[in-house]
Backbone as a ProteinNet text record, in pm:
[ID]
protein_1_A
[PRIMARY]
XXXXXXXXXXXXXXXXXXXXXXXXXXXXXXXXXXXXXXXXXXXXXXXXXXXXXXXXXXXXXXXXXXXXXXX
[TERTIARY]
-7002.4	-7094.8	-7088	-7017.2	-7034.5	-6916.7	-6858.9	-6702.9	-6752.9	-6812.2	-6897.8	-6966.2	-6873.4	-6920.4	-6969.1	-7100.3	-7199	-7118.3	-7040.6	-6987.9	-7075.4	-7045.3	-7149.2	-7162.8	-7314.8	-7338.3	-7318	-7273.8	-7232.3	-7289.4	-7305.5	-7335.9	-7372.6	-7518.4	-7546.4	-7619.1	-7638.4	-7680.6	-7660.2	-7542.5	-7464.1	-7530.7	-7530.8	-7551.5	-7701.4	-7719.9	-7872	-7963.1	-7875.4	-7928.2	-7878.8	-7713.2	-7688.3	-7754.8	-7839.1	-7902.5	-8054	-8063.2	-8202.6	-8215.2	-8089.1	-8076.9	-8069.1	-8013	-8035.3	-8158.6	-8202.7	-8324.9	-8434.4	-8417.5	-8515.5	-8448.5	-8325.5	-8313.1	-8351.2	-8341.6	-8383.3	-8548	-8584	-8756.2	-8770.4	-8767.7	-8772.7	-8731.1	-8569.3	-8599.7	-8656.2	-8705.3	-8794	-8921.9	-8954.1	-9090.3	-9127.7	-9010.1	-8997.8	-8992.3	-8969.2	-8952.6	-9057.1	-9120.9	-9272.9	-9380.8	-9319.1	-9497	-9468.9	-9335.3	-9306.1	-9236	-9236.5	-9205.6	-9314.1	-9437.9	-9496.1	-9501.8	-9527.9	-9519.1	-9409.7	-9263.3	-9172.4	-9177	-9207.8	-9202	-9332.3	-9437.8	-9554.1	-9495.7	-9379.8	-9337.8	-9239.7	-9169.2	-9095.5	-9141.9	-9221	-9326.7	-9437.6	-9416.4	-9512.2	-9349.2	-9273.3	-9140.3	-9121.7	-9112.5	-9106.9	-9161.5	-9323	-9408.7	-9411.3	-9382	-9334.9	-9195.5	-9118.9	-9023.7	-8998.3	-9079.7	-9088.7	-9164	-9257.5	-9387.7	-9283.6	-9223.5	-9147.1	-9053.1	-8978.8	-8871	-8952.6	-9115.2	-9174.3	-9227.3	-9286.4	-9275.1	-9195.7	-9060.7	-8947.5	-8892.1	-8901.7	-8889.3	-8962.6	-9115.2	-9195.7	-9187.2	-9170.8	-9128.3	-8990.2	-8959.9	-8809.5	-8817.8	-8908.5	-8912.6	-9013.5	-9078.7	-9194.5	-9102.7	-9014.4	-8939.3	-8826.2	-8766.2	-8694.7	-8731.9	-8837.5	-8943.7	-8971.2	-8906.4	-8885.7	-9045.7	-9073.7	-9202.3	-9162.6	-9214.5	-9219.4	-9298.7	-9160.7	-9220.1	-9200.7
944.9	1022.4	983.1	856.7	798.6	838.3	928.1	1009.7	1128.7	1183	1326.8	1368	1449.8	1470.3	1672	1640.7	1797.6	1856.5	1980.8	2103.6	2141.8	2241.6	2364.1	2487.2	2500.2	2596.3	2737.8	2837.3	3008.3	3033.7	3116.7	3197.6	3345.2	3399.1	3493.1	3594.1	3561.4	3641.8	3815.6	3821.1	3945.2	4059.1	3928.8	4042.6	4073.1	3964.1	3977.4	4093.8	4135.4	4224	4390.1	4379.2	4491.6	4510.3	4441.8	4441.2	4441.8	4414.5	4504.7	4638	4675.7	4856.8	4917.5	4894.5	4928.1	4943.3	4776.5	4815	4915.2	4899	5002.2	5166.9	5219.3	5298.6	5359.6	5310.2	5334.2	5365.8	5296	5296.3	5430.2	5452.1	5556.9	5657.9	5683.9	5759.9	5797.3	5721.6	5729.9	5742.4	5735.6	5774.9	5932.3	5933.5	6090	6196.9	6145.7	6225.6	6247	6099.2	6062.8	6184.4	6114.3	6212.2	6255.5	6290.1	6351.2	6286.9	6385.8	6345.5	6263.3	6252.7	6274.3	6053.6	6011.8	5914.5	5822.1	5875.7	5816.3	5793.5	5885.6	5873.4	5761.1	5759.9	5627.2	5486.4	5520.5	5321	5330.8	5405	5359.4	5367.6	5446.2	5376.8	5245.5	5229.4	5088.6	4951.1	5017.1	4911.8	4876.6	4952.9	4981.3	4895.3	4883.3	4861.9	4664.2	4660.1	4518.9	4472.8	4514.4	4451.3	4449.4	4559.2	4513.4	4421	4362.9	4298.4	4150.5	4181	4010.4	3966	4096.8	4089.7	4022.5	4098	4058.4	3855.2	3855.2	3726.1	3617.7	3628.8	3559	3533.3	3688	3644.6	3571.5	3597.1	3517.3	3353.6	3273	3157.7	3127.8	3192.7	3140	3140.9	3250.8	3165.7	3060.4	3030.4	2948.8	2763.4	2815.3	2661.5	2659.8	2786.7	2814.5	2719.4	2750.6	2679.9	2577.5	2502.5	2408.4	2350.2	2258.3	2224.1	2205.3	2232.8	2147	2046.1	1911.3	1781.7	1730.7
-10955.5	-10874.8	-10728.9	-10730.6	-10584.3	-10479.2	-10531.6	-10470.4	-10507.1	-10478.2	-10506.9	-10406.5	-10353.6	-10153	-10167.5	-10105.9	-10109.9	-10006.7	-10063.5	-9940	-9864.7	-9802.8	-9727.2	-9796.1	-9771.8	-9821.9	-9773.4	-9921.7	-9823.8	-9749.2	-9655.5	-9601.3	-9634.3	-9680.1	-9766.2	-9672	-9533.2	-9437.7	-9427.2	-9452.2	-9465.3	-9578.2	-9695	-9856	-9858.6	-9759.7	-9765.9	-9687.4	-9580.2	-9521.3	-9621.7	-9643	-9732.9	-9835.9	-9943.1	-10030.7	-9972.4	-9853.2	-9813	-9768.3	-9737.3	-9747.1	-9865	-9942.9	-10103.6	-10128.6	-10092.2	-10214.1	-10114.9	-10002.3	-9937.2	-9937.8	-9973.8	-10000.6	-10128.4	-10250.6	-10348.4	-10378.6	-10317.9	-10286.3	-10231	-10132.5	-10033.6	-10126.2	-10183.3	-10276.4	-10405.4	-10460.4	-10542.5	-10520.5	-10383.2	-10296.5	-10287.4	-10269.2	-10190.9	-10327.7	-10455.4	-10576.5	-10629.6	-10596.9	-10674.5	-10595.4	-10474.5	-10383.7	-10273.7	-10221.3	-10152.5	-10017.9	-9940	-9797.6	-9729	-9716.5	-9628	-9702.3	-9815.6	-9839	-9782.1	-9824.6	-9766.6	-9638.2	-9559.1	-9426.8	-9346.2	-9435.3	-9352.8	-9432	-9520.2	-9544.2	-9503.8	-9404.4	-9345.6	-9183.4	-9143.9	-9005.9	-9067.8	-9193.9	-9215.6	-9179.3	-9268.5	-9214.9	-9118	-9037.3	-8886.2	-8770.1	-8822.8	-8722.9	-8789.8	-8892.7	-8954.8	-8899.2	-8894.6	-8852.5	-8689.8	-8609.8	-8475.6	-8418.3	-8513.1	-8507.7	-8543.9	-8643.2	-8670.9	-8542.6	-8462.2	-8312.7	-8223.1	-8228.1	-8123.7	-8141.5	-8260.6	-8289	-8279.3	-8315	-8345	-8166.7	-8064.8	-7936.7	-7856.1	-7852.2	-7836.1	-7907.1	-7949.7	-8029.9	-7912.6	-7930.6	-7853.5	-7694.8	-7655	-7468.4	-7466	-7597.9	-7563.8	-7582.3	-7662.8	-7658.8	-7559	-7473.3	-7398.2	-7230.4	-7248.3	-7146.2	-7088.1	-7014.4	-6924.1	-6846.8	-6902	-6839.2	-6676.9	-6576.7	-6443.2	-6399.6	-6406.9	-6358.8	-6203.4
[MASK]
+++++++++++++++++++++++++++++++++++++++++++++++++++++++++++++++++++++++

């Protein structure tokens, strides 16, 4: 066990985002079968307003450590 050296781990960034279009495509269509248009269309302005809300977060965080105190 003592010659037993931990690799690196994959990199799943990629599948992870392609498999979040899937599964939000499938949704959506099965939204739109269930109850129409008008459903599909407020979860994906609910998606929307979530994932600009996480840009706005995630940028905010980053000029705040970007940020150079003045000494």
């Amino acid at each position: 066990m003592e010659n037993h050296r931990l690799g690196r781990a994959p990199n799943y960034t990629s599948a992870c985002i392609v498999m979040f279009g899937v599964n939000l495509s499938w949704i959506l269509l099965f939204l739109f079968a269930i109850w129409g248009l008008i459903a599909a269309v407020f979860l994906c302005l609910t998606v929307n307003y979530w994932l600009n809300w996480l840009d706005f977060r995630r940028r905010a965080s980053e000029r705040r450590y970007r940020a150079k105190p003045n000494l």
